[in-house]
Amino acid sequence: MQLFLDLDGVLVDFVGGCCRLFGKSLNPYPPGLFYIYEAWEMAPSDFYGELARAGSQFWADLDWLPDGPEVLARVNRHVQDLGHEPVRFLSSPTLDPASWAGKAKWVERHLQDGISRLTLTHDKAELSGPGKVLIDDQPKNVAGWIARHPMHAYGLCLPRPWNPHHSRASRALAILDEYLAILGRLAVRNRGE
Ligand SMILES: [Mg+2]
């Protein structure tokens, strides 16, 4: 199996960075409202225009989510224990080239050799395949990933305040553990076949 981890909303605090940039708050976060510009009743073009003006530094300076380091640690431990390939990082930049550069800078700063395992794409499902696992916070990404290879590709939509699993967001790490345990059993079973 090969695991792919999303950045924004899984490891990286995109919401916090937006609040800082726009001088607005999202506390508590409106449950299940994925797009911040909807919460702030902004036109998407205004929202993304402001991000573009902030340049690559906006992306490079984003913080970890509070449980982001622990999400990564648990996934790393899982792949090591099972002898899988190292985890890969999969993120969708905006259409602004500075977003591509800024995300790469963030990974270089925080994930040691992670930059060689980073893929930036607007179609994550292109990397889906048998035994490939996506952990993401956006339901449509996970659905698209699985739809490419039904029964053979796997995915977890990690509960977060902005996705449909928001009521379980405080249990995200426990749910990740449960999911990794299931994946572990699947990997062992598949090897035995
Ligand atoms: Mg995300």
mmCIF file of N, CA and C in Angstrom, residues 134-182:
data_model
loop_
_atom_site.group_PDB
_atom_site.id
_atom_site.type_symbol
_atom_site.label_atom_id
_atom_site.label_comp_id
_atom_site.label_asym_id
_atom_site.label_seq_id
_atom_site.Cartn_x
_atom_site.Cartn_y
_atom_site.Cartn_z
ATOM 1 N N LEU A 134 -5.675 7.619 0.167
ATOM 2 C CA LEU A 134 -5.663 9.077 0.318
ATOM 3 C C LEU A 134 -6.302 9.470 1.647
ATOM 4 N N ILE A 135 -5.597 10.296 2.405
ATOM 5 C CA ILE A 135 -6.172 10.889 3.612
ATOM 6 C C ILE A 135 -6.284 12.380 3.359
ATOM 7 N N ASP A 136 -7.515 12.873 3.325
ATOM 8 C CA ASP A 136 -7.804 14.227 2.851
ATOM 9 C C ASP A 136 -8.953 14.783 3.693
ATOM 10 N N ASP A 137 -9.154 16.089 3.642
ATOM 11 C CA ASP A 137 -10.275 16.674 4.400
ATOM 12 C C ASP A 137 -11.433 17.077 3.495
ATOM 13 N N GLN A 138 -11.299 16.861 2.190
ATOM 14 C CA GLN A 138 -12.375 17.271 1.277
ATOM 15 C C GLN A 138 -13.056 16.027 0.715
ATOM 16 N N PRO A 139 -14.360 15.873 0.996
ATOM 17 C CA PRO A 139 -15.055 14.644 0.594
ATOM 18 C C PRO A 139 -14.936 14.340 -0.895
ATOM 19 N N LYS A 140 -14.990 15.372 -1.743
ATOM 20 C CA LYS A 140 -14.984 15.086 -3.190
ATOM 21 C C LYS A 140 -13.632 14.526 -3.640
ATOM 22 N N ASN A 141 -12.561 14.915 -2.953
ATOM 23 C CA ASN A 141 -11.249 14.349 -3.302
ATOM 24 C C ASN A 141 -11.200 12.859 -2.989
ATOM 25 N N VAL A 142 -11.724 12.505 -1.809
ATOM 26 C CA VAL A 142 -11.705 11.100 -1.405
ATOM 27 C C VAL A 142 -12.637 10.286 -2.310
ATOM 28 N N ALA A 143 -13.811 10.847 -2.603
ATOM 29 C CA ALA A 143 -14.767 10.138 -3.465
ATOM 30 C C ALA A 143 -14.180 9.918 -4.854
ATOM 31 N N GLY A 144 -13.518 10.945 -5.390
ATOM 32 C CA GLY A 144 -12.920 10.839 -6.728
ATOM 33 C C GLY A 144 -11.794 9.822 -6.758
ATOM 34 N N TRP A 145 -11.037 9.784 -5.693
ATOM 35 C CA TRP A 145 -9.904 8.844 -5.557
ATOM 36 C C TRP A 145 -10.403 7.411 -5.600
ATOM 37 N N ILE A 146 -11.441 7.137 -4.809
ATOM 38 C CA ILE A 146 -11.978 5.773 -4.731
ATOM 39 C C ILE A 146 -12.697 5.410 -6.034
ATOM 40 N N ALA A 147 -13.379 6.395 -6.623
ATOM 41 C CA ALA A 147 -14.154 6.118 -7.835
ATOM 42 C C ALA A 147 -13.259 5.667 -8.998
ATOM 43 N N ARG A 148 -11.993 6.110 -8.999
ATOM 44 C CA ARG A 148 -11.092 5.701 -10.088
ATOM 45 C C ARG A 148 -10.788 4.203 -10.040
ATOM 46 N N HIS A 149 -10.720 3.673 -8.829
ATOM 47 C CA HIS A 149 -10.384 2.251 -8.666
ATOM 48 C C HIS A 149 -11.236 1.646 -7.556
ATOM 49 N N PRO A 150 -12.544 1.548 -7.807
ATOM 50 C CA PRO A 150 -13.434 1.050 -6.756
ATOM 51 C C PRO A 150 -12.971 -0.325 -6.273
ATOM 52 N N MET A 151 -13.023 -0.526 -4.975
ATOM 53 C CA MET A 151 -12.632 -1.785 -4.322
ATOM 54 C C MET A 151 -11.116 -1.929 -4.182
ATOM 55 N N HIS A 152 -10.328 -1.109 -4.869
ATOM 56 C CA HIS A 152 -8.878 -1.304 -4.830
ATOM 57 C C HIS A 152 -8.117 -0.089 -4.305
ATOM 58 N N ALA A 153 -8.759 1.091 -4.387
ATOM 59 C CA ALA A 153 -8.146 2.290 -3.812
ATOM 60 C C ALA A 153 -8.945 2.637 -2.558
ATOM 61 N N TYR A 154 -8.266 3.243 -1.593
ATOM 62 C CA TYR A 154 -8.895 3.507 -0.305
ATOM 63 C C TYR A 154 -8.743 4.975 0.064
ATOM 64 N N GLY A 155 -9.651 5.460 0.897
ATOM 65 C CA GLY A 155 -9.542 6.852 1.310
ATOM 66 C C GLY A 155 -10.274 7.127 2.600
ATOM 67 N N LEU A 156 -9.730 8.081 3.337
ATOM 68 C CA LEU A 156 -10.378 8.555 4.561
ATOM 69 C C LEU A 156 -10.560 10.055 4.452
ATOM 70 N N CYS A 157 -11.806 10.502 4.653
ATOM 71 C CA CYS A 157 -12.059 11.941 4.787
ATOM 72 C C CYS A 157 -11.954 12.251 6.280
ATOM 73 N N LEU A 158 -10.825 12.832 6.667
ATOM 74 C CA LEU A 158 -10.553 13.088 8.085
ATOM 75 C C LEU A 158 -11.560 14.105 8.620
ATOM 76 N N PRO A 159 -12.256 13.777 9.716
ATOM 77 C CA PRO A 159 -13.256 14.724 10.244
ATOM 78 C C PRO A 159 -12.619 16.058 10.640
ATOM 79 N N ARG A 160 -13.146 17.112 10.078
ATOM 80 C CA ARG A 160 -12.707 18.476 10.394
ATOM 81 C C ARG A 160 -13.948 19.361 10.510
ATOM 82 N N PRO A 161 -13.838 20.518 11.184
ATOM 83 C CA PRO A 161 -15.032 21.364 11.390
ATOM 84 C C PRO A 161 -15.711 21.776 10.088
ATOM 85 N N TRP A 162 -14.937 21.821 8.964
ATOM 86 C CA TRP A 162 -15.468 22.340 7.711
ATOM 87 C C TRP A 162 -15.959 21.243 6.764
ATOM 88 N N ASN A 163 -15.921 19.998 7.178
ATOM 89 C CA ASN A 163 -16.428 18.969 6.257
ATOM 90 C C ASN A 163 -17.636 18.253 6.870
ATOM 91 N N PRO A 164 -18.272 17.353 6.112
ATOM 92 C CA PRO A 164 -19.544 16.778 6.597
ATOM 93 C C PRO A 164 -19.378 15.948 7.871
ATOM 94 N N HIS A 165 -18.150 15.629 8.236
ATOM 95 C CA HIS A 165 -17.931 14.826 9.443
ATOM 96 C C HIS A 165 -17.592 15.697 10.651
ATOM 97 N N HIS A 166 -18.031 16.967 10.587
ATOM 98 C CA HIS A 166 -17.630 17.951 11.604
ATOM 99 C C HIS A 166 -18.003 17.550 13.027
ATOM 100 N N SER A 167 -19.085 16.781 13.184
ATOM 101 C CA SER A 167 -19.498 16.436 14.555
ATOM 102 C C SER A 167 -18.468 15.517 15.220
ATOM 103 N N ARG A 168 -17.589 14.907 14.415
ATOM 104 C CA ARG A 168 -16.580 14.008 14.986
ATOM 105 C C ARG A 168 -15.173 14.616 14.913
ATOM 106 N N ALA A 169 -15.114 15.917 14.605
ATOM 107 C CA ALA A 169 -13.801 16.560 14.383
ATOM 108 C C ALA A 169 -12.902 16.462 15.616
ATOM 109 N N SER A 170 -13.490 16.520 16.806
ATOM 110 C CA SER A 170 -12.654 16.464 18.014
ATOM 111 C C SER A 170 -12.054 15.073 18.206
ATOM 112 N N ARG A 171 -12.574 14.089 17.476
ATOM 113 C CA ARG A 171 -12.057 12.711 17.580
ATOM 114 C C ARG A 171 -11.204 12.328 16.371
ATOM 115 N N ALA A 172 -10.696 13.312 15.658
ATOM 116 C CA ALA A 172 -10.002 13.029 14.392
ATOM 117 C C ALA A 172 -8.866 12.018 14.572
ATOM 118 N N LEU A 173 -8.069 12.181 15.628
ATOM 119 C CA LEU A 173 -6.918 11.280 15.805
ATOM 120 C C LEU A 173 -7.378 9.862 16.113
ATOM 121 N N ALA A 174 -8.426 9.738 16.927
ATOM 122 C CA ALA A 174 -8.937 8.399 17.250
ATOM 123 C C ALA A 174 -9.490 7.729 15.993
ATOM 124 N N ILE A 175 -10.159 8.519 15.145
ATOM 125 C CA ILE A 175 -10.722 7.968 13.907
ATOM 126 C C ILE A 175 -9.594 7.586 12.939
ATOM 127 N N LEU A 176 -8.552 8.412 12.900
ATOM 128 C CA LEU A 176 -7.386 8.061 12.080
ATOM 129 C C LEU A 176 -6.792 6.733 12.548
ATOM 130 N N ASP A 177 -6.668 6.568 13.861
ATOM 131 C CA ASP A 177 -6.122 5.314 14.410
ATOM 132 C C ASP A 177 -6.979 4.117 13.990
ATOM 133 N N GLU A 178 -8.300 4.280 14.111
ATOM 134 C CA GLU A 178 -9.201 3.180 13.730
ATOM 135 C C GLU A 178 -9.017 2.840 12.258
ATOM 136 N N TYR A 179 -8.906 3.873 11.443
ATOM 137 C CA TYR A 179 -8.770 3.661 10.004
ATOM 138 C C TYR A 179 -7.447 2.965 9.670
ATOM 139 N N LEU A 180 -6.364 3.415 10.321
ATOM 140 C CA LEU A 180 -5.058 2.799 10.061
ATOM 141 C C LEU A 180 -5.048 1.338 10.512
ATOM 142 N N ALA A 181 -5.783 1.056 11.581
ATOM 143 C CA ALA A 181 -5.863 -0.336 12.039
ATOM 144 C C ALA A 181 -6.564 -1.205 10.989
ATOM 145 N N ILE A 182 -7.619 -0.672 10.401
ATOM 146 C CA ILE A 182 -8.332 -1.410 9.345
ATOM 147 C C ILE A 182 -7.409 -1.625 8.142
#
